[in-house]
Structure formats: C-alpha cells, structure tokens
PDB file of C-alpha atoms in Angstrom:
ATOM      1  CA  UNK A 137      62.719  74.763 -58.702  1.00 43.00           C
ATOM      2  CA  UNK A 138      62.458  72.208 -55.807  1.00 43.00           C
ATOM      3  CA  UNK A 139      59.546  70.940 -54.554  1.00 46.00           C
ATOM      4  CA  UNK A 140      58.358  70.952 -50.954  1.00 44.00           C
ATOM      5  CA  UNK A 141      58.603  74.596 -50.328  1.00 47.00           C
ATOM      6  CA  UNK A 142      58.252  75.286 -46.536  1.00 45.00           C
ATOM      7  CA  UNK A 143      54.853  76.372 -45.634  1.00 48.00           C
ATOM      8  CA  UNK A 144      54.711  79.865 -43.777  1.00 47.00           C
ATOM      9  CA  UNK A 145      53.334  79.125 -40.295  1.00 45.00           C
ATOM     10  CA  UNK A 146      53.821  79.297 -36.576  1.00 42.00           C
ATOM     11  CA  UNK A 147      57.038  77.624 -36.794  1.00 46.00           C
ATOM     12  CA  UNK A 148      58.676  79.992 -39.069  1.00 45.00           C
ATOM     13  CA  UNK A 149      61.325  81.829 -37.209  1.00 45.00           C
ATOM     14  CA  UNK A 150      61.097  85.844 -36.818  1.00 50.00           C
ATOM     15  CA  UNK A 151      62.565  87.949 -39.435  1.00 47.00           C
ATOM     16  CA  UNK A 152      65.326  90.427 -37.911  1.00 52.00           C
ATOM     17  CA  UNK A 153      63.561  93.823 -37.751  1.00 53.00           C
ATOM     18  CA  UNK A 154      66.472  95.431 -39.631  1.00 61.00           C
ATOM     19  CA  UNK A 155      66.047  93.230 -42.551  1.00 62.00           C
ATOM     20  CA  UNK A 156      62.085  93.682 -42.498  1.00 66.00           C
ATOM     21  CA  UNK A 157      62.581  97.354 -42.370  1.00 72.00           C
ATOM     22  CA  UNK A 158      64.994  97.184 -45.330  1.00 68.00           C
ATOM     23  CA  UNK A 159      62.595  95.015 -47.178  1.00 70.00           C
ATOM     24  CA  UNK A 160      59.609  97.253 -46.885  1.00 75.00           C
ATOM     25  CA  UNK A 161      61.428 100.237 -47.533  1.00 81.00           C
ATOM     26  CA  UNK A 162      62.721  98.732 -51.173  1.00 80.00           C
ATOM     27  CA  UNK A 163      59.278  97.590 -51.453  1.00 76.00           C
ATOM     28  CA  UNK A 164      57.633 101.080 -50.815  1.00 87.00           C
ATOM     29  CA  UNK A 165      60.146 102.534 -52.977  1.00 88.00           C
ATOM     30  CA  UNK A 166      58.597 100.835 -56.007  1.00 91.00           C
ATOM     31  CA  UNK A 167      55.670 103.542 -55.892  1.00 95.00           C
ATOM     32  CA  UNK A 168      58.307 105.435 -58.039  1.00 96.00           C
ATOM     33  CA  UNK A 169      56.605 103.545 -60.852  1.00 96.00           C
ATOM     34  CA  UNK A 170      52.868 104.761 -60.587  1.00 97.00           C
ATOM     35  CA  UNK A 171      53.727 108.034 -59.252  1.00 97.00           C
ATOM     36  CA  UNK A 172      55.893 108.430 -62.466  1.00 97.00           C
ATOM     37  CA  UNK A 173      52.926 108.307 -64.521  1.00 96.00           C
ATOM     38  CA  UNK A 174      51.075 110.701 -62.456  1.00 96.00           C
ATOM     39  CA  UNK A 175      53.526 113.410 -62.288  1.00 96.00           C
ATOM     40  CA  UNK A 176      55.835 113.085 -65.379  1.00 96.00           C
ATOM     41  CA  UNK A 177      54.197 114.135 -68.522  1.00 93.00           C
ATOM     42  CA  UNK A 178      56.826 112.349 -70.497  1.00 95.00           C
ATOM     43  CA  UNK A 179      55.864 108.980 -68.897  1.00 96.00           C
ATOM     44  CA  UNK A 180      52.854 107.860 -70.979  1.00 96.00           C
ATOM     45  CA  UNK A 181      51.052 104.560 -70.176  1.00 96.00           C
ATOM     46  CA  UNK A 182      52.440 102.788 -72.825  1.00 96.00           C
ATOM     47  CA  UNK A 183      56.181 103.582 -71.743  1.00 96.00           C
ATOM     48  CA  UNK A 184      55.109 102.523 -68.249  1.00 97.00           C
ATOM     49  CA  UNK A 185      53.928  99.041 -69.727  1.00 97.00           C
ATOM     50  CA  UNK A 186      56.974  98.891 -71.712  1.00 97.00           C
ATOM     51  CA  UNK A 187      59.127  99.676 -68.562  1.00 97.00           C
ATOM     52  CA  UNK A 188      57.392  96.986 -66.790  1.00 97.00           C
ATOM     53  CA  UNK A 189      57.643  94.278 -69.254  1.00 97.00           C
ATOM     54  CA  UNK A 190      61.348  94.868 -69.327  1.00 97.00           C
ATOM     55  CA  UNK A 191      61.578  94.748 -65.621  1.00 96.00           C
ATOM     56  CA  UNK A 192      59.794  91.371 -65.593  1.00 96.00           C
ATOM     57  CA  UNK A 193      62.114  89.904 -68.253  1.00 96.00           C
ATOM     58  CA  UNK A 194      65.088  91.166 -66.604  1.00 94.00           C
ATOM     59  CA  UNK A 195      63.674  90.023 -63.100  1.00 90.00           C
ATOM     60  CA  UNK A 196      63.286  86.559 -64.820  1.00 92.00           C
ATOM     61  CA  UNK A 197      66.883  86.322 -65.987  1.00 90.00           C
ATOM     62  CA  UNK A 198      68.117  86.956 -62.424  1.00 86.00           C
ATOM     63  CA  UNK A 199      65.706  84.305 -60.962  1.00 84.00           C
ATOM     64  CA  UNK A 200      66.974  81.789 -63.455  1.00 85.00           C
ATOM     65  CA  UNK A 201      70.708  82.833 -61.866  1.00 84.00           C
ATOM     66  CA  UNK A 202      69.430  82.701 -58.306  1.00 80.00           C
ATOM     67  CA  UNK A 203      67.494  79.501 -58.681  1.00 79.00           C
ATOM     68  CA  UNK A 204      69.252  77.619 -61.476  1.00 77.00           C
ATOM     69  CA  UNK A 205      72.948  78.559 -61.093  1.00 72.00           C
ATOM     70  CA  UNK A 206      72.329  79.427 -57.579  1.00 67.00           C
ATOM     71  CA  UNK A 207      73.999  82.632 -57.892  1.00 64.00           C
ATOM     72  CA  UNK A 208      74.927  84.241 -54.318  1.00 65.00           C
ATOM     73  CA  UNK A 209      74.305  87.812 -53.764  1.00 60.00           C
ATOM     74  CA  UNK A 210      74.155  89.320 -50.455  1.00 57.00           C
ATOM     75  CA  UNK A 211      71.261  91.500 -51.633  1.00 57.00           C
ATOM     76  CA  UNK A 212      69.038  88.142 -52.258  1.00 59.00           C
ATOM     77  CA  UNK A 213      69.914  86.875 -48.721  1.00 59.00           C
ATOM     78  CA  UNK A 214      68.822  90.158 -47.489  1.00 59.00           C
ATOM     79  CA  UNK A 215      65.628  90.910 -49.373  1.00 60.00           C
ATOM     80  CA  UNK A 216      64.240  87.443 -49.983  1.00 61.00           C
ATOM     81  CA  UNK A 217      62.398  85.277 -47.188  1.00 64.00           C
ATOM     82  CA  UNK A 218      63.279  81.954 -46.351  1.00 65.00           C
ATOM     83  CA  UNK A 219      60.251  80.367 -48.291  1.00 61.00           C
ATOM     84  CA  UNK A 220      61.597  82.101 -51.322  1.00 63.00           C
ATOM     85  CA  UNK A 221      64.699  80.450 -51.305  1.00 67.00           C
ATOM     86  CA  UNK A 222      63.542  77.689 -53.868  1.00 69.00           C
ATOM     87  CA  UNK A 223      60.748  79.643 -55.189  1.00 75.00           C
ATOM     88  CA  UNK A 224      60.217  82.858 -57.328  1.00 79.00           C
ATOM     89  CA  UNK A 225      60.938  85.796 -55.256  1.00 80.00           C
ATOM     90  CA  UNK A 226      58.565  88.525 -54.013  1.00 81.00           C
ATOM     91  CA  UNK A 227      60.228  91.311 -56.002  1.00 84.00           C
ATOM     92  CA  UNK A 228      59.752  89.410 -59.117  1.00 89.00           C
ATOM     93  CA  UNK A 229      56.034  88.318 -58.534  1.00 91.00           C
ATOM     94  CA  UNK A 230      55.357  92.190 -57.780  1.00 93.00           C
ATOM     95  CA  UNK A 231      56.908  93.011 -60.927  1.00 95.00           C
ATOM     96  CA  UNK A 232      54.491  90.562 -62.819  1.00 96.00           C
ATOM     97  CA  UNK A 233      51.552  91.691 -60.867  1.00 96.00           C
ATOM     98  CA  UNK A 234      52.310  95.460 -61.373  1.00 97.00           C
ATOM     99  CA  UNK A 235      53.042  94.396 -65.424  1.00 97.00           C
ATOM    100  CA  UNK A 236      49.662  92.389 -65.376  1.00 97.00           C
ATOM    101  CA  UNK A 237      47.294  95.242 -64.119  1.00 97.00           C
ATOM    102  CA  UNK A 238      49.162  97.739 -66.386  1.00 97.00           C
ATOM    103  CA  UNK A 239      48.548  95.513 -69.453  1.00 96.00           C
ATOM    104  CA  UNK A 240      44.950  94.404 -68.952  1.00 96.00           C
ATOM    105  CA  UNK A 241      43.613  97.619 -67.370  1.00 96.00           C
ATOM    106  CA  UNK A 242      44.771 100.789 -69.030  1.00 96.00           C
ATOM    107  CA  UNK A 243      43.510 104.338 -68.179  1.00 96.00           C
ATOM    108  CA  UNK A 244      41.210 106.064 -70.528  1.00 94.00           C
ATOM    109  CA  UNK A 245      43.392 107.735 -73.183  1.00 91.00           C
ATOM    110  CA  UNK A 246      46.008 105.087 -73.238  1.00 91.00           C
ATOM    111  CA  UNK A 247      47.482 103.326 -76.008  1.00 88.00           C
ATOM    112  CA  UNK A 248      48.266  99.955 -74.834  1.00 87.00           C
ATOM    113  CA  UNK A 249      51.369  97.743 -76.006  1.00 89.00           C
ATOM    114  CA  UNK A 250      49.122  94.936 -76.469  1.00 85.00           C
ATOM    115  CA  UNK A 251      45.475  96.024 -77.329  1.00 80.00           C
ATOM    116  CA  UNK A 252      44.117  92.495 -77.414  1.00 74.00           C
ATOM    117  CA  UNK A 253      44.545  91.827 -73.829  1.00 85.00           C
ATOM    118  CA  UNK A 254      43.122  95.278 -72.661  1.00 86.00           C
ATOM    119  CA  UNK A 255      39.977  95.594 -70.939  1.00 88.00           C
ATOM    120  CA  UNK A 256      37.752  98.630 -71.375  1.00 92.00           C
ATOM    121  CA  UNK A 257      39.571 101.603 -69.831  1.00 94.00           C
ATOM    122  CA  UNK A 258      39.076 102.201 -66.263  1.00 95.00           C
ATOM    123  CA  UNK A 259      41.419 104.088 -63.628  1.00 97.00           C
ATOM    124  CA  UNK A 260      41.791 100.876 -61.593  1.00 98.00           C
ATOM    125  CA  UNK A 261      45.379  99.991 -62.374  1.00 97.00           C
ATOM    126  CA  UNK A 262      47.174 102.854 -60.864  1.00 98.00           C
ATOM    127  CA  UNK A 263      45.377 102.296 -57.241  1.00 98.00           C
ATOM    128  CA  UNK A 264      46.144  98.650 -57.264  1.00 98.00           C
ATOM    129  CA  UNK A 265      49.737  99.394 -58.003  1.00 98.00           C
ATOM    130  CA  UNK A 266      49.808 101.709 -54.732  1.00 97.00           C
ATOM    131  CA  UNK A 267      47.887  99.068 -52.796  1.00 97.00           C
ATOM    132  CA  UNK A 268      50.932  96.801 -53.553  1.00 96.00           C
ATOM    133  CA  UNK A 269      53.613  99.411 -53.152  1.00 95.00           C
ATOM    134  CA  UNK A 270      52.025 101.210 -49.931  1.00 95.00           C
ATOM    135  CA  UNK A 271      49.367  99.153 -48.294  1.00 93.00           C
ATOM    136  CA  UNK A 272      51.467  95.783 -48.348  1.00 90.00           C
ATOM    137  CA  UNK A 273      54.587  97.297 -46.781  1.00 89.00           C
ATOM    138  CA  UNK A 274      52.652  99.122 -44.089  1.00 88.00           C
ATOM    139  CA  UNK A 275      50.784  95.813 -43.374  1.00 84.00           C
ATOM    140  CA  UNK A 276      54.147  94.076 -43.151  1.00 77.00           C
ATOM    141  CA  UNK A 277      55.682  96.421 -40.546  1.00 79.00           C
ATOM    142  CA  UNK A 278      52.796  96.471 -38.570  1.00 79.00           C
ATOM    143  CA  UNK A 279      52.578  92.612 -38.395  1.00 69.00           C
ATOM    144  CA  UNK A 280      55.920  92.610 -36.454  1.00 57.00           C
ATOM    145  CA  UNK A 281      58.232  90.856 -39.112  1.00 51.00           C
ATOM    146  CA  UNK A 282      56.842  87.169 -38.172  1.00 49.00           C
ATOM    147  CA  UNK A 283      55.331  85.317 -41.220  1.00 48.00           C
ATOM    148  CA  UNK A 284      52.148  83.708 -40.344  1.00 51.00           C
ATOM    149  CA  UNK A 285      49.475  81.914 -42.362  1.00 49.00           C
ATOM    150  CA  UNK A 286      47.183  84.774 -41.478  1.00 52.00           C
ATOM    151  CA  UNK A 287      47.663  88.239 -40.036  1.00 64.00           C
ATOM    152  CA  UNK A 288      45.958  89.637 -36.777  1.00 76.00           C
ATOM    153  CA  UNK A 289      42.731  91.322 -37.129  1.00 81.00           C
ATOM    154  CA  UNK A 290      43.911  94.816 -36.343  1.00 83.00           C
ATOM    155  CA  UNK A 291      46.442  94.474 -38.768  1.00 86.00           C
ATOM    156  CA  UNK A 292      44.052  93.717 -41.618  1.00 88.00           C
ATOM    157  CA  UNK A 293      41.776  96.297 -40.429  1.00 92.00           C
ATOM    158  CA  UNK A 294      44.759  98.992 -40.865  1.00 92.00           C
ATOM    159  CA  UNK A 295      45.717  97.418 -44.082  1.00 93.00           C
ATOM    160  CA  UNK A 296      42.095  97.585 -45.262  1.00 96.00           C
ATOM    161  CA  UNK A 297      41.941 101.248 -44.549  1.00 96.00           C
ATOM    162  CA  UNK A 298      45.047 102.385 -46.294  1.00 96.00           C
ATOM    163  CA  UNK A 299      44.310 100.378 -49.425  1.00 97.00           C
ATOM    164  CA  UNK A 300      40.650 101.836 -49.680  1.00 98.00           C
ATOM    165  CA  UNK A 301      42.003 105.192 -49.015  1.00 97.00           C
ATOM    166  CA  UNK A 302      44.707 105.024 -51.792  1.00 97.00           C
ATOM    167  CA  UNK A 303      41.975 104.152 -54.255  1.00 98.00           C
ATOM    168  CA  UNK A 304      39.430 106.709 -53.368  1.00 97.00           C
ATOM    169  CA  UNK A 305      41.221 109.319 -55.516  1.00 97.00           C
ATOM    170  CA  UNK A 306      40.629 107.123 -58.606  1.00 97.00           C
ATOM    171  CA  UNK A 307      37.516 105.070 -58.425  1.00 97.00           C
ATOM    172  CA  UNK A 308      34.060 105.614 -57.069  1.00 95.00           C
ATOM    173  CA  UNK A 309      33.493 104.843 -53.305  1.00 95.00           C
ATOM    174  CA  UNK A 310      32.259 101.190 -53.724  1.00 95.00           C
ATOM    175  CA  UNK A 311      35.012 100.266 -55.934  1.00 97.00           C
ATOM    176  CA  UNK A 312      37.481 101.679 -53.494  1.00 97.00           C
ATOM    177  CA  UNK A 313      36.050  99.826 -50.750  1.00 97.00           C
ATOM    178  CA  UNK A 314      35.806  96.086 -52.863  1.00 97.00           C
ATOM    179  CA  UNK A 315      39.385  96.834 -54.187  1.00 98.00           C
ATOM    180  CA  UNK A 316      40.414  97.292 -50.125  1.00 97.00           C
ATOM    181  CA  UNK A 317      38.622  94.256 -49.371  1.00 97.00           C
ATOM    182  CA  UNK A 318      40.169  92.160 -52.094  1.00 97.00           C
ATOM    183  CA  UNK A 319      43.797  93.579 -51.269  1.00 96.00           C
ATOM    184  CA  UNK A 320      43.286  92.861 -47.804  1.00 95.00           C
ATOM    185  CA  UNK A 321      42.311  89.450 -48.087  1.00 94.00           C
ATOM    186  CA  UNK A 322      45.157  88.767 -50.582  1.00 93.00           C
ATOM    187  CA  UNK A 323      47.493  90.438 -48.072  1.00 89.00           C
ATOM    188  CA  UNK A 324      46.258  88.350 -45.118  1.00 82.00           C
ATOM    189  CA  UNK A 325      46.176  84.883 -46.413  1.00 79.00           C
ATOM    190  CA  UNK A 326      48.959  83.395 -48.064  1.00 75.00           C
ATOM    191  CA  UNK A 327      47.826  79.933 -49.508  1.00 72.00           C
ATOM    192  CA  UNK A 328      50.232  77.187 -50.573  1.00 75.00           C
ATOM    193  CA  UNK A 329      49.457  75.458 -53.570  1.00 74.00           C
ATOM    194  CA  UNK A 330      51.346  71.964 -54.245  1.00 73.00           C
ATOM    195  CA  UNK A 331      54.072  73.391 -51.578  1.00 69.00           C
ATOM    196  CA  UNK A 332      54.348  76.748 -53.357  1.00 72.00           C
ATOM    197  CA  UNK A 333      53.391  79.865 -51.435  1.00 69.00           C
ATOM    198  CA  UNK A 334      51.088  82.041 -53.701  1.00 77.00           C
ATOM    199  CA  UNK A 335      52.825  85.192 -52.968  1.00 85.00           C
ATOM    200  CA  UNK A 336      50.693  88.353 -52.288  1.00 89.00           C
ATOM    201  CA  UNK A 337      52.919  90.592 -54.249  1.00 92.00           C
ATOM    202  CA  UNK A 338      51.314  88.988 -57.141  1.00 93.00           C
ATOM    203  CA  UNK A 339      47.666  88.567 -55.768  1.00 94.00           C
ATOM    204  CA  UNK A 340      47.321  92.060 -54.184  1.00 96.00           C
ATOM    205  CA  UNK A 341      47.411  94.331 -57.476  1.00 97.00           C
ATOM    206  CA  UNK A 342      45.753  91.579 -59.815  1.00 96.00           C
ATOM    207  CA  UNK A 343      42.884  90.678 -57.128  1.00 96.00           C
ATOM    208  CA  UNK A 344      42.394  94.351 -56.200  1.00 98.00           C
ATOM    209  CA  UNK A 345      42.109  95.771 -59.772  1.00 98.00           C
ATOM    210  CA  UNK A 346      39.568  92.916 -60.889  1.00 97.00           C
ATOM    211  CA  UNK A 347      37.556  93.847 -58.133  1.00 97.00           C
ATOM    212  CA  UNK A 348      37.643  97.419 -58.683  1.00 97.00           C
ATOM    213  CA  UNK A 349      37.132  96.819 -62.394  1.00 97.00           C
ATOM    214  CA  UNK A 350      33.863  94.816 -61.807  1.00 96.00           C
ATOM    215  CA  UNK A 351      32.590  97.777 -59.532  1.00 96.00           C
ATOM    216  CA  UNK A 352      33.377 100.145 -61.786  1.00 95.00           C
ATOM    217  CA  UNK A 353      31.893  98.421 -64.911  1.00 93.00           C
ATOM    218  CA  UNK A 354      28.938  96.602 -63.260  1.00 91.00           C
ATOM    219  CA  UNK A 355      27.851  98.369 -59.997  1.00 87.00           C
ATOM    220  CA  UNK A 356      28.155 101.992 -60.998  1.00 71.00           C
ATOM    221  CA  UNK A 357      24.960 103.015 -59.752  1.00 60.00           C
ATOM    222  CA  UNK A 358      25.943 101.862 -56.044  1.00 57.00           C
ATOM    223  CA  UNK A 359      29.278 103.546 -56.264  1.00 51.00           C
TER     224      UNK A 359
END
C-alpha cells in the first residue's frame, strides 16, 4: 500500500448523498450477522465465528486484488471513500472488528473456535457488533456525508444514545453507558497513524466490547 494516505479533514470534498446513503444501507445490512445468532437456533456462536473468519479471509483476498492488482470494480468506487483508495477498506476492517469481538468475547455457553484467545464469557460481543452496524451508519447519515477529523457535538450525542440503547438489553446499565462512550469516541475521531486512517469500523466494536467487558467483570456492583 502506498504511504501518505490523505488525512481526512476540512478540505475533504463532500461525499455525494446517494453514495453516502448506499454506503450506510450496506453497512446497516450487516446487522444480519448478530441478528442471525439471536433469531436462528441453527446459528451457533461457533458457526458465527467460522463465518466471520471466512469473511475476513475472503475480504483480504479482495483487498489484495483491489490494492495490489488494482482491480477496478464499480462497487469499490461506490462503497469506498477517497482515503481508502490506498488503504484497507472500511468493509474489510469492519469484518476484522466483528471477527475479533466474536473470537475474544464469546457469550456464556458458547463453544469457541479458538478457546485460547477467549475471555471469560459475557454478553458484550453482540451489542458491540450492533454498535458498528446500527449506531455507526446512523451517525454517518446524521453527519451529512462530510468526512471531518471530529464530528459535531449533537451527532456524537445521538450516536451515544443509539449505541447505549443497543447495549441495554444485553449488559448492565453501567456497562451499556461505558460501551456507548467508547463507541462514540471511536466514531467521532478518526486518528491518523503514520499517514493511515485508523478506521472506526475496526475501533468501534473492539473498543466498545473492551469497555463493556471491563464494566461487567470488574464493576458489577455499580451496574
């Protein structure tokens, strides 16, 4: 991948609204992953982990074709941002983020694929995934389609509210709030490390799951 990826900022052009809506709809459609586990008895946590690992492998192959072989597909142009042209795309980093929380934070009673990396069972993975698939695209639509280093205050407040409400059915109130805070911070600020954008599709589920896990495991009396 080439160095010097453009930093998102005030000079970044506005994204056409139809393209932005399309991105967000595709993003939200990935809610089918955690929903399938909740609604379908046949979808066990182990099968969900295997599916997400397969998605990461397939996505990595597509990214190699896009970045190294310069494969040009219209769908890549429509569903990737300017700063992703020489960077791993958000869809792939989202798959990595969801696979990470699925592997590391299995729910009670799960039979994890890789037990060595699994933390004590909690219910934090599913709400962390929903924060990515629901709260993040909601925030993006409210943010008008312009990529900025930090989002407007009212958009962040709305993101926090949606993220927290998504977690309430799964974890204690304190854990839900801390997860909402973590997701909002990850969504609101996109740091650039050595010229590469640290995409929120990766940081939202991971940071939210970690925050909720710490609250569930170490602050239960306050939840």
